[in-house]
Coordinates of C-alpha atoms and ligand atoms in Angstrom, one line a residue:
X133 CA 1.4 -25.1 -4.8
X134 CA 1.6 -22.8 -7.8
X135 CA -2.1 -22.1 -7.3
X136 CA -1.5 -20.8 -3.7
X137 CA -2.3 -17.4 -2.9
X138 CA 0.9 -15.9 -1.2
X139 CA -1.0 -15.3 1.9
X140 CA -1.5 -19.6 1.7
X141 CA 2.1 -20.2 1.5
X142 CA 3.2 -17.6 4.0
X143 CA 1.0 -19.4 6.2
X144 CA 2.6 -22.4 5.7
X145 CA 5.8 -21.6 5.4
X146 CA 6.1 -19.2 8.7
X147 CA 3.7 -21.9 10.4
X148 CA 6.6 -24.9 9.1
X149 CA 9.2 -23.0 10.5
X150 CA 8.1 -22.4 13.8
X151 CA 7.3 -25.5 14.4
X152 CA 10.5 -27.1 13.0
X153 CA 12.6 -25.0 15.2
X154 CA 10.3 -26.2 18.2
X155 CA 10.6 -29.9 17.3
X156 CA 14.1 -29.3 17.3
X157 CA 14.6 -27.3 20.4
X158 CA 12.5 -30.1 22.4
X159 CA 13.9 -33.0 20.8
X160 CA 17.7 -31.3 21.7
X161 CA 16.1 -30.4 25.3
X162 CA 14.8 -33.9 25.5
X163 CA 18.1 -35.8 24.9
X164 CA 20.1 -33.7 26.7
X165 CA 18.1 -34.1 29.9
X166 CA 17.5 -37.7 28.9
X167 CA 21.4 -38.0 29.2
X168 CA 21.9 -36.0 32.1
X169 CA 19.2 -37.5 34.0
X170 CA 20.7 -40.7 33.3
X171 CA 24.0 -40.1 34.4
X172 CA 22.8 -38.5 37.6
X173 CA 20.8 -42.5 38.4
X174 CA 24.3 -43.9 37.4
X175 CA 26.3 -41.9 40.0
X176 CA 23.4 -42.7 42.7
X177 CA 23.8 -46.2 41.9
X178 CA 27.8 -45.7 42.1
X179 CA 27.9 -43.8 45.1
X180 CA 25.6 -46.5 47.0
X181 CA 27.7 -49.3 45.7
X182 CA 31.2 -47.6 46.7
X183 CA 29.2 -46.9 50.1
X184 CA 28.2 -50.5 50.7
X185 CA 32.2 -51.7 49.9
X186 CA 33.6 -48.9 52.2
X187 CA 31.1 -50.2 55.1
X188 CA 32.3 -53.8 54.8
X189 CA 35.7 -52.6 54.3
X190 CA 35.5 -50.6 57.4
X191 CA 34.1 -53.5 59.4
X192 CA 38.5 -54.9 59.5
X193 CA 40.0 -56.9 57.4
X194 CA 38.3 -59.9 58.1
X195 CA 34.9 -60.9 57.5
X196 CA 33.1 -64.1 57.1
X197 CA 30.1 -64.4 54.8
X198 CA 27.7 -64.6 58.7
X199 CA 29.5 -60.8 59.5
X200 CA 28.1 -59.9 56.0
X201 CA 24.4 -61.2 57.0
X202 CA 24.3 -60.0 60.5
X203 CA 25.0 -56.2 58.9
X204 CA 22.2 -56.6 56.7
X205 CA 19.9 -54.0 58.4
X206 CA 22.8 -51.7 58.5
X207 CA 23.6 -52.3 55.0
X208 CA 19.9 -51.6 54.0
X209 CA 19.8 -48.2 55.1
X210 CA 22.6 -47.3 52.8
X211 CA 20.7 -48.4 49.8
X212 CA 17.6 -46.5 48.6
X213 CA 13.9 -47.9 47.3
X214 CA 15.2 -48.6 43.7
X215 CA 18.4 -50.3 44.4
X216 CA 19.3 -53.7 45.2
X217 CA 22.4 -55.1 46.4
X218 CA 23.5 -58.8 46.1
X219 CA 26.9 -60.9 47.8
X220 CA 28.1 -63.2 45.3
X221 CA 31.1 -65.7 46.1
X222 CA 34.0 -66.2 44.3
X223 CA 31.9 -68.7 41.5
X224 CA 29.3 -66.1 41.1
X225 CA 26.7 -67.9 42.9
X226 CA 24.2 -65.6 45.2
X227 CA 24.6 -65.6 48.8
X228 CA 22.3 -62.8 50.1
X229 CA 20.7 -60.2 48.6
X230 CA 19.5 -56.8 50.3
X231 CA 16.5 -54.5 49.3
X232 CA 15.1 -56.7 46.3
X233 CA 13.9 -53.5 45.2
X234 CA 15.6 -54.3 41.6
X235 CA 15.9 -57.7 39.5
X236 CA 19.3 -59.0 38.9
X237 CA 20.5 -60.2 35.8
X238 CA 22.7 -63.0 35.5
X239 CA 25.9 -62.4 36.8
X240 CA 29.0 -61.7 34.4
X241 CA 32.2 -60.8 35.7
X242 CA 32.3 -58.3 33.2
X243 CA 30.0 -55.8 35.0
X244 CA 33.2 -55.2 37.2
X245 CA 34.2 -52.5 34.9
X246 CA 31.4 -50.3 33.5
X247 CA 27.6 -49.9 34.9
X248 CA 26.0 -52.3 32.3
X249 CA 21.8 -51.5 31.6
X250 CA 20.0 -54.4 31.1
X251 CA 16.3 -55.5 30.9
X252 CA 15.2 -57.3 33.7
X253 CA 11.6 -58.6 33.9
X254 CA 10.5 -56.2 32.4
X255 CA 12.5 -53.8 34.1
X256 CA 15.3 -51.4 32.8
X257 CA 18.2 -51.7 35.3
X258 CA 22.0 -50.2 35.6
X259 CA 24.0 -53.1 37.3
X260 CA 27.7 -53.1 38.3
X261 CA 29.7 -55.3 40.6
X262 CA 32.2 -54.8 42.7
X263 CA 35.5 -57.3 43.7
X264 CA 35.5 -58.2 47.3
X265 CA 38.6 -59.9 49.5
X266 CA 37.9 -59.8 53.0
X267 CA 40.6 -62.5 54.1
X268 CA 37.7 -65.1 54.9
X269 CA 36.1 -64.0 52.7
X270 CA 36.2 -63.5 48.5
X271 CA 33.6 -62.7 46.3
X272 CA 31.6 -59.9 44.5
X273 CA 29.0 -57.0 45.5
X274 CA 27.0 -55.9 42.9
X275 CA 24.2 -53.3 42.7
X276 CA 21.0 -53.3 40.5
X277 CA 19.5 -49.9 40.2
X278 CA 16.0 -49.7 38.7
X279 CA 15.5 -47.3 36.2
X280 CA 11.7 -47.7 36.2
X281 CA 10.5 -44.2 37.7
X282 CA 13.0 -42.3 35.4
X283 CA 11.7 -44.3 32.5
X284 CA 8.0 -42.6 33.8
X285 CA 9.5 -40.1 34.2
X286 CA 11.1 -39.1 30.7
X287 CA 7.8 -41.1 29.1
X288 CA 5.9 -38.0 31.1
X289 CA 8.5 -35.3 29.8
X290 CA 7.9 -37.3 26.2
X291 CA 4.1 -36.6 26.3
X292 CA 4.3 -33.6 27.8
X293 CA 6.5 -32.0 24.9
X294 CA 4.2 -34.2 22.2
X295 CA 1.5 -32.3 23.6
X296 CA 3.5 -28.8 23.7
X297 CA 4.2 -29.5 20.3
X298 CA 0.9 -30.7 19.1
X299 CA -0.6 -26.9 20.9
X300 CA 3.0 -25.3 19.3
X301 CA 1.5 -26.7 15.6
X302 CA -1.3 -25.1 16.5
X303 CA 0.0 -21.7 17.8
X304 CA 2.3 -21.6 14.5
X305 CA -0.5 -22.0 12.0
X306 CA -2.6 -19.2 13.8
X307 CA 0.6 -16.7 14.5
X308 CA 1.5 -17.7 10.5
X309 CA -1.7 -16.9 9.3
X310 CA -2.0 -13.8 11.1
X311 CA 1.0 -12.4 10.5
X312 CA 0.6 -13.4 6.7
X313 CA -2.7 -11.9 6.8
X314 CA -0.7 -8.4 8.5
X315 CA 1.9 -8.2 6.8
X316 CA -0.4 -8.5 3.1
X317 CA -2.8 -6.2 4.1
X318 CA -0.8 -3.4 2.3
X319 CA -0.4 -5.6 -0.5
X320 CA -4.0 -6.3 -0.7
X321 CA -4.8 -2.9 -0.5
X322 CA -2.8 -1.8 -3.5
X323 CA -4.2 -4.9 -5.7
X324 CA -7.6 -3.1 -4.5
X325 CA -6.7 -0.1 -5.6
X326 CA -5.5 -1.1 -8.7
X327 CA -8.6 -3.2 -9.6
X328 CA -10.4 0.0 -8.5
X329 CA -8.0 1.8 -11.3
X330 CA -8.9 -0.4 -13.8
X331 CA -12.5 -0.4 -13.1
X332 CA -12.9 3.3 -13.5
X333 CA -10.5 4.1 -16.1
X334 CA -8.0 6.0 -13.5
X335 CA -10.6 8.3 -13.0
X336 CA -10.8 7.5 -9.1
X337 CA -8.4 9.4 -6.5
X338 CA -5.8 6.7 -5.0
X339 CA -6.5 6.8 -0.9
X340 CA -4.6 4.3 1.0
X341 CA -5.6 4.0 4.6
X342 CA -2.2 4.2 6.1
X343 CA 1.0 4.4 4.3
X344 CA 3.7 2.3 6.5
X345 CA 7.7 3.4 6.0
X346 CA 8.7 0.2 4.6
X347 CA 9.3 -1.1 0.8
X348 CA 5.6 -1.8 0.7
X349 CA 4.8 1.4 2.6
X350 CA 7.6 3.2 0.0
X351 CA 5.6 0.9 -3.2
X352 CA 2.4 2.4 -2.0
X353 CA 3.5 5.7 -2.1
X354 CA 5.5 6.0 -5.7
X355 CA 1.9 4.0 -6.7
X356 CA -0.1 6.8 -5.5
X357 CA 2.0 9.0 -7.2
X358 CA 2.0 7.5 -10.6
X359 CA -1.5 7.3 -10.3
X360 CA -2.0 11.1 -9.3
X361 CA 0.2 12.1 -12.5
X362 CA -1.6 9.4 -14.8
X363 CA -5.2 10.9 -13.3
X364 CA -3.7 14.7 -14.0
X365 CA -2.6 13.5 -17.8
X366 CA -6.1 12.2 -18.3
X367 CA -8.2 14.5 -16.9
X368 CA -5.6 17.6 -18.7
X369 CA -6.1 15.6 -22.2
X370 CA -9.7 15.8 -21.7
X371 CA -9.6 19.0 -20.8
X372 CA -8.0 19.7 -24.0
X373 CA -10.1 17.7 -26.0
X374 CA -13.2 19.3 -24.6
X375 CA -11.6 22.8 -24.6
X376 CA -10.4 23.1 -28.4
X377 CA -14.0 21.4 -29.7
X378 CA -15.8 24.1 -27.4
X379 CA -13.1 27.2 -29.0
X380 CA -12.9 25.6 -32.6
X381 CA -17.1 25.6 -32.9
X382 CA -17.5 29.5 -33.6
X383 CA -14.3 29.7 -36.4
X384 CA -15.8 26.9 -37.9
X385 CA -19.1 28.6 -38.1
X386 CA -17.0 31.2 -39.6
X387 CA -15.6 29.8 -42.3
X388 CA -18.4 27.5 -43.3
X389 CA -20.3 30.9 -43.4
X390 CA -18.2 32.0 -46.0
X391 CA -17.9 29.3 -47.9
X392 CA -21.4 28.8 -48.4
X393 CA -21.0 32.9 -49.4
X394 CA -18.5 31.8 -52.0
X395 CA -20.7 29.2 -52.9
X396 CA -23.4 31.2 -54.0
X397 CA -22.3 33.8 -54.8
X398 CA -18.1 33.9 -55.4
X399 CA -18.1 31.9 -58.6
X400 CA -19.7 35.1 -60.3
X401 CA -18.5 37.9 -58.1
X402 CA -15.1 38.3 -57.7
X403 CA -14.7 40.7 -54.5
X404 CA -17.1 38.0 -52.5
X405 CA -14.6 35.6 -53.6
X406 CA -11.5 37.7 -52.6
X407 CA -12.8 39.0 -49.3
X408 CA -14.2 35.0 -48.3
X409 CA -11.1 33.5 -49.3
X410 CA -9.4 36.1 -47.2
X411 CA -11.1 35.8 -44.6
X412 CA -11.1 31.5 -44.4
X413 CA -7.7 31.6 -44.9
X414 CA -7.2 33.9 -41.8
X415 CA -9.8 32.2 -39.9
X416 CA -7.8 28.8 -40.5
X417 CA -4.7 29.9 -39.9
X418 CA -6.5 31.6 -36.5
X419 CA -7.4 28.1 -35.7
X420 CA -3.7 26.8 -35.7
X421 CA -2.5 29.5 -33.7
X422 CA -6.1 29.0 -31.2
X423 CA -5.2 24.9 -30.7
X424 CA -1.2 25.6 -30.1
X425 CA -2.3 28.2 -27.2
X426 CA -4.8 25.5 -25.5
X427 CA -1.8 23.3 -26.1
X428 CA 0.1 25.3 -24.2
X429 CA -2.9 26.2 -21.6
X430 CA -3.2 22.6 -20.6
X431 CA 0.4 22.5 -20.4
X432 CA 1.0 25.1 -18.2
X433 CA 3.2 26.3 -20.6
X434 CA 2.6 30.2 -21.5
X435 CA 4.8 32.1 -22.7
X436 CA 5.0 35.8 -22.0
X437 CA 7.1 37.3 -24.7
X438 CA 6.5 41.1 -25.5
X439 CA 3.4 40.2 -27.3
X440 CA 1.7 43.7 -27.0
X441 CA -2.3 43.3 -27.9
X442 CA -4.0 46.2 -28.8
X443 CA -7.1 45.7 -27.2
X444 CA -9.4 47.8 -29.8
X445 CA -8.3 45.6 -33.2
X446 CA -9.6 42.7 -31.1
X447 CA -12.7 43.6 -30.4
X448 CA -12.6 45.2 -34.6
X449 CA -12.3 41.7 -35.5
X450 CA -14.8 40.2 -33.6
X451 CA -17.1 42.6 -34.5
X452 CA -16.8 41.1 -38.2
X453 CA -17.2 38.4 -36.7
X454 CA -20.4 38.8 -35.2
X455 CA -21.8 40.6 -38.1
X456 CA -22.1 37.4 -39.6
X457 CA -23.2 35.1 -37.3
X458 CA -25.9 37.4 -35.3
X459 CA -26.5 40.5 -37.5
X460 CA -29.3 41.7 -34.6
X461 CA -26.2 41.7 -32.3
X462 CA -24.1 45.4 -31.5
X463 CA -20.7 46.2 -30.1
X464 CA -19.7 49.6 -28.3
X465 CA -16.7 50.2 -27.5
X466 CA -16.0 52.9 -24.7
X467 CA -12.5 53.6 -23.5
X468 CA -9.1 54.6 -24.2
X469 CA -8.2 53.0 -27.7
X470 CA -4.8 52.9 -27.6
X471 CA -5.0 50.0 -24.6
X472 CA -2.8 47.0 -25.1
X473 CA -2.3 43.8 -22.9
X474 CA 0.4 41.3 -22.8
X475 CA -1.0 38.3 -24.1
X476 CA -1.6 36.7 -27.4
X477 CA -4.1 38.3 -29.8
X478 CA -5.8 34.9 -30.5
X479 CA -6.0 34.8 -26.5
X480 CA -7.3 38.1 -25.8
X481 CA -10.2 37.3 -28.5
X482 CA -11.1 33.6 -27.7
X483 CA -11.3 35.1 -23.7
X484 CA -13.3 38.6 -25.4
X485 CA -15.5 36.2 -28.0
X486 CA -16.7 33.6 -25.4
X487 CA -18.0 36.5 -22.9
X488 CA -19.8 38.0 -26.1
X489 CA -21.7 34.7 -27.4
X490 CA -22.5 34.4 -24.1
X491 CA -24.1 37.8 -23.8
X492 CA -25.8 37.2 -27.7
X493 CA -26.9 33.7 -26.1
X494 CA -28.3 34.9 -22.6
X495 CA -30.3 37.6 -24.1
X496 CA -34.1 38.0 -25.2
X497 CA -33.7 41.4 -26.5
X498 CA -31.3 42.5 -29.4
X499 CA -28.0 41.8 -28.3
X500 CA -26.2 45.2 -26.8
X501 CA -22.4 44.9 -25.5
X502 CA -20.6 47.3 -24.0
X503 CA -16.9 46.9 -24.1
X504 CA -15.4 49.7 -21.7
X505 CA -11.4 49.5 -20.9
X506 CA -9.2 52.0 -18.4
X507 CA -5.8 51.6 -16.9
X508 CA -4.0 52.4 -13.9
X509 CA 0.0 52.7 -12.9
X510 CA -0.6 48.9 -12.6
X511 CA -3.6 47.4 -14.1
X512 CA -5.9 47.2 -17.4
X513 CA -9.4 46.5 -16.6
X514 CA -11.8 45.4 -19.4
X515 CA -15.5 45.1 -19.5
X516 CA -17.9 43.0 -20.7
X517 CA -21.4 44.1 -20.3
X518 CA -24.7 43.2 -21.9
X519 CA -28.4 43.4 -21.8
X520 CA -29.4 40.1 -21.6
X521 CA -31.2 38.2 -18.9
X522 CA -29.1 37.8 -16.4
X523 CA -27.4 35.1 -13.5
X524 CA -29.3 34.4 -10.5
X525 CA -27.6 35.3 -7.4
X526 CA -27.0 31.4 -6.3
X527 CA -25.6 30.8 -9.6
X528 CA -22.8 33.8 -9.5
X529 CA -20.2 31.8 -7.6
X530 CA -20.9 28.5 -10.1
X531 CA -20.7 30.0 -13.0
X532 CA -16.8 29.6 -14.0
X533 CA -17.2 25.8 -13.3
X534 CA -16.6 23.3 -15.4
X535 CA -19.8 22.1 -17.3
X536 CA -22.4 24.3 -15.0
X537 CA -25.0 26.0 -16.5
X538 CA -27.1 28.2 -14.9
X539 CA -30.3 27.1 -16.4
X540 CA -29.8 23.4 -18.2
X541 CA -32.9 24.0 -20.8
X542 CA -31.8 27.1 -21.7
X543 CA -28.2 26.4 -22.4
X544 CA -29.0 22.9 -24.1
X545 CA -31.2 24.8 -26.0
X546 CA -28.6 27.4 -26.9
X547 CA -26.2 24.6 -27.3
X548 CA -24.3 25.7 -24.6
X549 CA -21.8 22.7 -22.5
X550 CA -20.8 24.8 -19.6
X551 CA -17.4 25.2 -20.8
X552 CA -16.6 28.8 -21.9
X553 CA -16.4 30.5 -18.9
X554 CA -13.9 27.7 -16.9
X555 CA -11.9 28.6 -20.6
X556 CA -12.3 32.1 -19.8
X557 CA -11.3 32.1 -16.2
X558 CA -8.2 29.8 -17.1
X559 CA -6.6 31.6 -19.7
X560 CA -7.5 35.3 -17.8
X561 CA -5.8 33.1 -14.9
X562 CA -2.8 31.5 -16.7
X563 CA -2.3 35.0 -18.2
X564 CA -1.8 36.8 -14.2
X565 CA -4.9 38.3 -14.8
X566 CA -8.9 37.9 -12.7
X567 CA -12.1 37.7 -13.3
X568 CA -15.2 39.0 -11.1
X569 CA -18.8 39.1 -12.4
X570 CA -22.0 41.2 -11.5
X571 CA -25.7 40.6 -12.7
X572 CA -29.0 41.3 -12.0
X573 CA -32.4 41.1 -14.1
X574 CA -31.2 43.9 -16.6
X575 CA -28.3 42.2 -18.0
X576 CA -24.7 40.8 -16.7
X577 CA -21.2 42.3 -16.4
X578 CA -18.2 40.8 -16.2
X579 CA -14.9 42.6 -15.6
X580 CA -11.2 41.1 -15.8
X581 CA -7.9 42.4 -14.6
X582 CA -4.6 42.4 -16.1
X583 CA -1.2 43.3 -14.8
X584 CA -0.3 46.3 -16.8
X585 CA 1.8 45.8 -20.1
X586 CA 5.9 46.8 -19.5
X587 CA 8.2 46.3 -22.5
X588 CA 11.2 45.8 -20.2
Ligands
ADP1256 P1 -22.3 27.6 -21.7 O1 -21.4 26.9 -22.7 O2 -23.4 26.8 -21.2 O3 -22.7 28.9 -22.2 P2 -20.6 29.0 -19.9 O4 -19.5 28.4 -19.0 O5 -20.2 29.9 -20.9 O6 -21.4 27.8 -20.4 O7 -21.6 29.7 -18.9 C1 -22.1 29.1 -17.8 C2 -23.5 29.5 -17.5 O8 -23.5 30.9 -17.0 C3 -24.4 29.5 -18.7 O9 -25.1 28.2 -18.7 C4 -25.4 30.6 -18.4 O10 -26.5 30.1 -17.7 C5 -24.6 31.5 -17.5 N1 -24.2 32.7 -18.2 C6 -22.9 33.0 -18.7 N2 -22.8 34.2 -19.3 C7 -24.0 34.7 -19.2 C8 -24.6 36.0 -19.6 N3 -23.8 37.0 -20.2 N4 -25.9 36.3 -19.3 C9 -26.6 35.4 -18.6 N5 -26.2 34.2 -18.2 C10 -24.9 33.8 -18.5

């Protein structure tokens, strides 16, 4: 029984039960009209045998036993096709007997009281006598009373409700395994589910067919939901993951760059060594401030303290930048130079750098971009645009995606992953700010929107 799946012993149990309380009904309904049946032959048999004693008494108070026998055929019709009557004298000895429908058993004074039942040849018989004194004539009249046909008759209720309860078995092991097999289907569902969890790592959407508004139905649901938030955490830490390895790559670059600088030439000369040193240090600490901020991206958690950026001293810095790691590259910066936005400088240039390797990566020519920047009563628009080769029209709308490149080789090649623009658009995004992008065959420009810096 331990073994048993649940759906095994709800069977059985619900199947037991139904049956039980059928056995017992029946074998309650069986007794009682076994009873009631029975009492209804005795009072037959009483009322015949109180009949027959009225008629004699009614015939006057004297009677011989030969007034007896000449009202025989009289006598008869009072009796019915299961009864017997018999005149007995005074020593109990049989003098005539009428309908021998019904054996007699021997005859005992005792019967005068109660209807005795006795087996007869066979036969099951009430029998009761009654005390006679007719001046000529004393003695005793006693009835027999078969109780053959309602012995058929309860043997045929008998089988009837062995059979009723043979089909009942039946009908309760099929309604038990059905409603087992109902009532689990939820249940079975979830374990599916679950397995289907486990298989995939939570990676899969939880879908439940039908969510009923019971415990199960309520089970279901907080499942779902645990699974939805476990799915979220996952796919938000990979996010991370993926998002501070793509950011962290170029400071890296960075730093190793300069190190190898100091390397080869810093041990001699000291203003290499000062200026590397002083620009790790800040690209490090850069890196501290860049992971915090994607903690906080993947968090939803941004902050928007007064942090006024000023947008030019970005674009200074990553214009040192770039001077080391792609010399052919160039930066112009048209616009008002005293623009400022209210995000986080490390922000403002991990959103400005990606859009910039992007237009050193995407390019066969030497690098050009174009940094123009304007504001309005209630935005700041800056622009990113370059000379490279391009996004094809059917790739415009993809391009923020997670993981799309336009063209796989290429960006493979480039060692691109798809990620820096889905970065992009995210912070620009968790920052109240948009992006839109236009491109032909002459180079691509993106442009992003930010509410408009207010120090109150
Ligand atoms: P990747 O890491 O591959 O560069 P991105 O999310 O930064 O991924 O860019 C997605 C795709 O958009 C790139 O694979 C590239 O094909 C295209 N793309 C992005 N910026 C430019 C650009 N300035 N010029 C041409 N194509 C670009």
């Amino acid at each position: 029984m331990k073994n048993w799946t649940l759906q095994k012993k709800w069977t059985y149990a619900s199947a037991l039960s139904i049956f039980l309380s059928f056995l017992m009904m029946s074998a309650i309904l069986y007794f009682s009209l076994y009873n009631w049946m029975l009492m209804s032959e005795k009072r037959v048999a009483h009322n015949t045998l109180n009949e027959v004693v009225s008629f004699f008494e009614s015939q006057g108070p004297v009677i011989s036993v030969q007034d007896i026998q000449r009202n025989r055929t009289l006598i008869n019709q009072l009796v019915n096709q299961e009864q017997s009557i018999r005149v007995l004298n005074a020593d109990g000895i049989e003098l005539l007997r009428i309908n021998d429908a019904s054996p007699f058993s021997a005859f005992e004074p005792t019967s005068i009281k109660e209807f005795e039942k006795d087996k007869v040849e066979g036969q099951t018989i009430f029998h009761k006598s009654a005390e006679i004194d007719f001046g000529l004539f004393k003695g005793y009249i006693e009835i027999s009373h078969s109780l053959s046909n309602f012995e058929e008759l309860m043997r045929y209720i008998l089988l009837a409700i062995t059979l009723f309860s043979l089909i009942a078995l039946l009908l309760s092991a099929f309604i038990g395994y059905s409603l087992s097999a109902f009532m689990l289907r939820p249940i079975k569902e979830l374990r599916d589910e679950m397995q289907e969890a486990k298989r995939t790592r939570f990676s899969k959407e939880v879908n439940f067919e039908r969510l009923s508004k019971d415990e199960i139905g309520e089970l279901m649901k907080i499942y779902k939901e645990l699974m939805d938030e476990v799915n979220e955490t996952i796919t938000r830490q990979d996010e991370f993951i993926h998002n501070v390895s793509h950011e962290l790559r170029t400071p890296i670059q960075v730093v190793e760059g300069h190190l190898a600088l100091l390397n080869r030439w810093g041990k001699e000369q000291r203003d290499v060594l000062d200026e590397s040193l002083d620009i790790s240090l800040a690209e490090v600490q850069k890196m501290k401030v860049l992971i915090e901020e994607m903690l906080k991206l993947a968090k939803n958690e941004q902050t928007f303290e007064n942090t006024n950026t000023r947008l030019l001293n970005v674009v200074k810095e990553l214009e040192q930048q770039l001077e080391v790691l792609s010399p052919t590259s160039s930066i112009v910066y048209r616009g008002n130079e005293n623009i400022s936005v209210n995000i986080p400088s490390t922000t403002l240039e991990q959103i400005l750098r990606n859009l910039m390797e992007n237009a050193i990566k995407y390019n066969e020519n030497d690098p050009k971009i174009i940094i123009e920047a304007w504001e309005d009563t209630s935005k700041v628009v800056i622009t990113v645009s370059d000379n490279g080769i391009g996004i094809k029209k059917e790739s415009l709308s993809k391009i923020f995606d997670r993981f799309y490149t336009a063209d796989e080789a290429r960006s493979k090649n480039k060692g691109g992953s798809g990620l820096g623009l889905s970065i992009v658009q995210r912070l620009v995004v968790a920052y109240k700010g948009s992006i839109n992008v236009e491109s032909n065959q002459n180079g691509t420009k993106f442009s992003i929107y930010f509410p408009k810096f207010t120090s109150e």
